[in-house]
Amino acid sequence: LVARLNGALAAGVAGAFPAATLSLLCPIAERLAAGPALAVEDWLRDTLAANRARDAAAGTGGVGAHRADMALADAATGLGAAQASTGQQKALLIGVILGHAALLAEARGFAPLLLLDEPAVHLDPGRRAALFAALARLPAQVFLTGTDSDTFLPLRGVAEGLRTGHGTLLPDPDFPQPQDHQM
């Protein structure tokens, strides 16, 4: 999946968002990439057995898939997400989300439902417009949340706007009901 996602991102599926390179940081995955699966199974079985007493005393496992991590970097610059600005991190992550949605749409024939919490925070107006345009192109139902309704004004007439109040969701008067419910 990581290789397919990297390929899709390199091909530009994320549109105006930077192509990211994802890396799986996992000794098991590294061994699987370098050698036969049976040898990796033997290594893992032996390692788990050798560490059993220490893991029991520590109350956790020192080796296993649960120890894997994901690294994210800008494919063009090589800048790791940890060193990037908050806006750059947000742009990279949105690109990955859009790329993953595109892969799922290709595999299943329909895009997943997306729930993006405060997606426009830390995006400049150009990237915000690019996000809204990319989401409009997805054949998917998309829910966006935010505390500043002005952020979503470019979606007026295209998307349905709701507010919270009295323990429920209420129509937002700033967002007239769109004629076509597809964003």
PDB file of N, CA and C in Angstrom, residues 49-99:
ATOM      1  N   ALA A  49      10.524 -15.199  21.166  1.00  0.00           N
ATOM      2  CA  ALA A  49      10.819 -16.170  22.224  1.00  0.00           C
ATOM      3  C   ALA A  49      11.950 -15.667  23.120  1.00  0.00           C
ATOM      4  N   ALA A  50      12.989 -15.099  22.513  1.00  0.00           N
ATOM      5  CA  ALA A  50      14.134 -14.614  23.290  1.00  0.00           C
ATOM      6  C   ALA A  50      13.755 -13.428  24.178  1.00  0.00           C
ATOM      7  N   ASN A  51      12.791 -12.637  23.749  1.00  0.00           N
ATOM      8  CA  ASN A  51      12.402 -11.431  24.491  1.00  0.00           C
ATOM      9  C   ASN A  51      11.207 -11.639  25.420  1.00  0.00           C
ATOM     10  N   ARG A  52      10.644 -12.847  25.445  1.00  0.00           N
ATOM     11  CA  ARG A  52       9.398 -13.080  26.176  1.00  0.00           C
ATOM     12  C   ARG A  52       9.482 -12.667  27.646  1.00  0.00           C
ATOM     13  N   ALA A  53      10.514 -13.069  28.357  1.00  0.00           N
ATOM     14  CA  ALA A  53      10.626 -12.750  29.787  1.00  0.00           C
ATOM     15  C   ALA A  53      10.765 -11.237  29.991  1.00  0.00           C
ATOM     16  N   ARG A  54      11.613 -10.604  29.189  1.00  0.00           N
ATOM     17  CA  ARG A  54      11.797  -9.156  29.320  1.00  0.00           C
ATOM     18  C   ARG A  54      10.503  -8.416  28.993  1.00  0.00           C
ATOM     19  N   ASP A  55       9.814  -8.848  27.937  1.00  0.00           N
ATOM     20  CA  ASP A  55       8.554  -8.207  27.553  1.00  0.00           C
ATOM     21  C   ASP A  55       7.490  -8.386  28.639  1.00  0.00           C
ATOM     22  N   ALA A  56       7.446  -9.568  29.255  1.00  0.00           N
ATOM     23  CA  ALA A  56       6.475  -9.816  30.327  1.00  0.00           C
ATOM     24  C   ALA A  56       6.760  -8.906  31.521  1.00  0.00           C
ATOM     25  N   ALA A  57       8.030  -8.746  31.851  1.00  0.00           N
ATOM     26  CA  ALA A  57       8.396  -7.882  32.978  1.00  0.00           C
ATOM     27  C   ALA A  57       8.088  -6.417  32.681  1.00  0.00           C
ATOM     28  N   ALA A  58       8.283  -6.026  31.431  1.00  0.00           N
ATOM     29  CA  ALA A  58       8.049  -4.630  31.043  1.00  0.00           C
ATOM     30  C   ALA A  58       6.574  -4.351  30.765  1.00  0.00           C
ATOM     31  N   GLY A  59       5.811  -5.407  30.550  1.00  0.00           N
ATOM     32  CA  GLY A  59       4.390  -5.235  30.240  1.00  0.00           C
ATOM     33  C   GLY A  59       4.138  -4.754  28.824  1.00  0.00           C
ATOM     34  N   THR A  60       5.098  -4.952  27.955  1.00  0.00           N
ATOM     35  CA  THR A  60       4.958  -4.534  26.558  1.00  0.00           C
ATOM     36  C   THR A  60       5.870  -5.379  25.686  1.00  0.00           C
ATOM     37  N   GLY A  61       5.591  -5.383  24.417  1.00  0.00           N
ATOM     38  CA  GLY A  61       6.418  -6.120  23.477  1.00  0.00           C
ATOM     39  C   GLY A  61       7.438  -5.209  22.821  1.00  0.00           C
ATOM     40  N   GLY A  62       8.686  -5.628  22.802  1.00  0.00           N
ATOM     41  CA  GLY A  62       9.747  -4.813  22.217  1.00  0.00           C
ATOM     42  C   GLY A  62       9.881  -4.963  20.719  1.00  0.00           C
ATOM     43  N   VAL A  63       9.300  -6.025  20.171  1.00  0.00           N
ATOM     44  CA  VAL A  63       9.387  -6.279  18.731  1.00  0.00           C
ATOM     45  C   VAL A  63       7.993  -6.624  18.230  1.00  0.00           C
ATOM     46  N   GLY A  64       7.652  -6.111  17.084  1.00  0.00           N
ATOM     47  CA  GLY A  64       6.361  -6.436  16.481  1.00  0.00           C
ATOM     48  C   GLY A  64       5.859  -5.301  15.615  1.00  0.00           C
ATOM     49  N   ALA A  65       4.786  -5.579  14.916  1.00  0.00           N
ATOM     50  CA  ALA A  65       4.212  -4.580  14.011  1.00  0.00           C
ATOM     51  C   ALA A  65       3.746  -3.335  14.762  1.00  0.00           C
ATOM     52  N   HIS A  66       3.394  -3.487  16.036  1.00  0.00           N
ATOM     53  CA  HIS A  66       2.951  -2.344  16.836  1.00  0.00           C
ATOM     54  C   HIS A  66       4.073  -1.335  17.069  1.00  0.00           C
ATOM     55  N   ARG A  67       5.298  -1.705  16.774  1.00  0.00           N
ATOM     56  CA  ARG A  67       6.441  -0.801  16.927  1.00  0.00           C
ATOM     57  C   ARG A  67       6.759  -0.058  15.626  1.00  0.00           C
ATOM     58  N   ALA A  68       6.003  -0.318  14.586  1.00  0.00           N
ATOM     59  CA  ALA A  68       6.250   0.334  13.297  1.00  0.00           C
ATOM     60  C   ALA A  68       5.895   1.815  13.375  1.00  0.00           C
ATOM     61  N   ASP A  69       6.543   2.587  12.537  1.00  0.00           N
ATOM     62  CA  ASP A  69       6.259   4.016  12.456  1.00  0.00           C
ATOM     63  C   ASP A  69       6.239   4.396  10.981  1.00  0.00           C
ATOM     64  N   MET A  70       5.676   5.542  10.710  1.00  0.00           N
ATOM     65  CA  MET A  70       5.581   6.031   9.342  1.00  0.00           C
ATOM     66  C   MET A  70       6.338   7.347   9.266  1.00  0.00           C
ATOM     67  N   ALA A  71       7.192   7.491   8.270  1.00  0.00           N
ATOM     68  CA  ALA A  71       7.890   8.751   8.029  1.00  0.00           C
ATOM     69  C   ALA A  71       7.292   9.390   6.786  1.00  0.00           C
ATOM     70  N   LEU A  72       7.198  10.697   6.805  1.00  0.00           N
ATOM     71  CA  LEU A  72       6.595  11.452   5.711  1.00  0.00           C
ATOM     72  C   LEU A  72       7.555  12.568   5.333  1.00  0.00           C
ATOM     73  N   ALA A  73       7.811  12.715   4.030  1.00  0.00           N
ATOM     74  CA  ALA A  73       8.703  13.769   3.552  1.00  0.00           C
ATOM     75  C   ALA A  73       8.151  14.355   2.266  1.00  0.00           C
ATOM     76  N   ASP A  74       8.528  15.583   1.987  1.00  0.00           N
ATOM     77  CA  ASP A  74       8.182  16.231   0.726  1.00  0.00           C
ATOM     78  C   ASP A  74       9.035  15.582  -0.356  1.00  0.00           C
ATOM     79  N   ALA A  75       8.410  14.998  -1.367  1.00  0.00           N
ATOM     80  CA  ALA A  75       9.140  14.268  -2.401  1.00  0.00           C
ATOM     81  C   ALA A  75      10.065  15.182  -3.195  1.00  0.00           C
ATOM     82  N   ALA A  76       9.687  16.431  -3.404  1.00  0.00           N
ATOM     83  CA  ALA A  76      10.490  17.345  -4.215  1.00  0.00           C
ATOM     84  C   ALA A  76      11.727  17.841  -3.474  1.00  0.00           C
ATOM     85  N   THR A  77      11.582  18.124  -2.194  1.00  0.00           N
ATOM     86  CA  THR A  77      12.689  18.723  -1.439  1.00  0.00           C
ATOM     87  C   THR A  77      13.384  17.744  -0.506  1.00  0.00           C
ATOM     88  N   GLY A  78      12.719  16.639  -0.185  1.00  0.00           N
ATOM     89  CA  GLY A  78      13.263  15.693   0.777  1.00  0.00           C
ATOM     90  C   GLY A  78      13.083  16.128   2.219  1.00  0.00           C
ATOM     91  N   LEU A  79      12.462  17.283   2.427  1.00  0.00           N
ATOM     92  CA  LEU A  79      12.249  17.798   3.779  1.00  0.00           C
ATOM     93  C   LEU A  79      11.281  16.896   4.530  1.00  0.00           C
ATOM     94  N   GLY A  80      11.726  16.384   5.668  1.00  0.00           N
ATOM     95  CA  GLY A  80      10.872  15.543   6.491  1.00  0.00           C
ATOM     96  C   GLY A  80       9.762  16.349   7.126  1.00  0.00           C
ATOM     97  N   ALA A  81       8.621  15.723   7.320  1.00  0.00           N
ATOM     98  CA  ALA A  81       7.477  16.427   7.903  1.00  0.00           C
ATOM     99  C   ALA A  81       7.813  16.988   9.283  1.00  0.00           C
ATOM    100  N   ALA A  82       8.655  16.301  10.025  1.00  0.00           N
ATOM    101  CA  ALA A  82       9.009  16.775  11.366  1.00  0.00           C
ATOM    102  C   ALA A  82       9.771  18.097  11.317  1.00  0.00           C
ATOM    103  N   GLN A  83      10.453  18.377  10.211  1.00  0.00           N
ATOM    104  CA  GLN A  83      11.208  19.620  10.072  1.00  0.00           C
ATOM    105  C   GLN A  83      10.421  20.697   9.326  1.00  0.00           C
ATOM    106  N   ALA A  84       9.270  20.353   8.807  1.00  0.00           N
ATOM    107  CA  ALA A  84       8.480  21.283   7.996  1.00  0.00           C
ATOM    108  C   ALA A  84       7.657  22.214   8.881  1.00  0.00           C
ATOM    109  N   SER A  85       7.234  23.324   8.296  1.00  0.00           N
ATOM    110  CA  SER A  85       6.338  24.234   9.012  1.00  0.00           C
ATOM    111  C   SER A  85       4.976  23.569   9.172  1.00  0.00           C
ATOM    112  N   THR A  86       4.158  24.129  10.024  1.00  0.00           N
ATOM    113  CA  THR A  86       2.819  23.580  10.244  1.00  0.00           C
ATOM    114  C   THR A  86       2.019  23.592   8.950  1.00  0.00           C
ATOM    115  N   GLY A  87       2.126  24.666   8.171  1.00  0.00           N
ATOM    116  CA  GLY A  87       1.421  24.738   6.889  1.00  0.00           C
ATOM    117  C   GLY A  87       1.913  23.692   5.904  1.00  0.00           C
ATOM    118  N   GLN A  88       3.244  23.479   5.863  1.00  0.00           N
ATOM    119  CA  GLN A  88       3.796  22.447   4.981  1.00  0.00           C
ATOM    120  C   GLN A  88       3.336  21.060   5.421  1.00  0.00           C
ATOM    121  N   GLN A  89       3.320  20.826   6.719  1.00  0.00           N
ATOM    122  CA  GLN A  89       2.851  19.535   7.228  1.00  0.00           C
ATOM    123  C   GLN A  89       1.403  19.292   6.825  1.00  0.00           C
ATOM    124  N   LYS A  90       0.569  20.308   6.989  1.00  0.00           N
ATOM    125  CA  LYS A  90      -0.851  20.189   6.650  1.00  0.00           C
ATOM    126  C   LYS A  90      -1.008  19.897   5.164  1.00  0.00           C
ATOM    127  N   ALA A  91      -0.249  20.594   4.312  1.00  0.00           N
ATOM    128  CA  ALA A  91      -0.327  20.378   2.869  1.00  0.00           C
ATOM    129  C   ALA A  91       0.108  18.960   2.503  1.00  0.00           C
ATOM    130  N   LEU A  92       1.179  18.473   3.121  1.00  0.00           N
ATOM    131  CA  LEU A  92       1.629  17.102   2.861  1.00  0.00           C
ATOM    132  C   LEU A  92       0.564  16.093   3.266  1.00  0.00           C
ATOM    133  N   LEU A  93      -0.005  16.290   4.440  1.00  0.00           N
ATOM    134  CA  LEU A  93      -1.015  15.357   4.936  1.00  0.00           C
ATOM    135  C   LEU A  93      -2.267  15.375   4.066  1.00  0.00           C
ATOM    136  N   ILE A  94      -2.699  16.547   3.645  1.00  0.00           N
ATOM    137  CA  ILE A  94      -3.868  16.627   2.758  1.00  0.00           C
ATOM    138  C   ILE A  94      -3.572  15.911   1.449  1.00  0.00           C
ATOM    139  N   GLY A  95      -2.360  16.073   0.929  1.00  0.00           N
ATOM    140  CA  GLY A  95      -1.980  15.358  -0.285  1.00  0.00           C
ATOM    141  C   GLY A  95      -2.070  13.852  -0.110  1.00  0.00           C
ATOM    142  N   VAL A  96      -1.610  13.352   1.036  1.00  0.00           N
ATOM    143  CA  VAL A  96      -1.678  11.912   1.313  1.00  0.00           C
ATOM    144  C   VAL A  96      -3.135  11.459   1.406  1.00  0.00           C
ATOM    145  N   ILE A  97      -3.970  12.246   2.073  1.00  0.00           N
ATOM    146  CA  ILE A  97      -5.392  11.895   2.197  1.00  0.00           C
ATOM    147  C   ILE A  97      -6.051  11.858   0.820  1.00  0.00           C
ATOM    148  N   LEU A  98      -5.777  12.859  -0.010  1.00  0.00           N
ATOM    149  CA  LEU A  98      -6.348  12.877  -1.361  1.00  0.00           C
ATOM    150  C   LEU A  98      -5.829  11.706  -2.191  1.00  0.00           C
ATOM    151  N   GLY A  99      -4.543  11.396  -2.051  1.00  0.00           N
ATOM    152  CA  GLY A  99      -3.975  10.261  -2.772  1.00  0.00           C
ATOM    153  C   GLY A  99      -4.589   8.944  -2.338  1.00  0.00           C
TER     154      GLY A  99
END
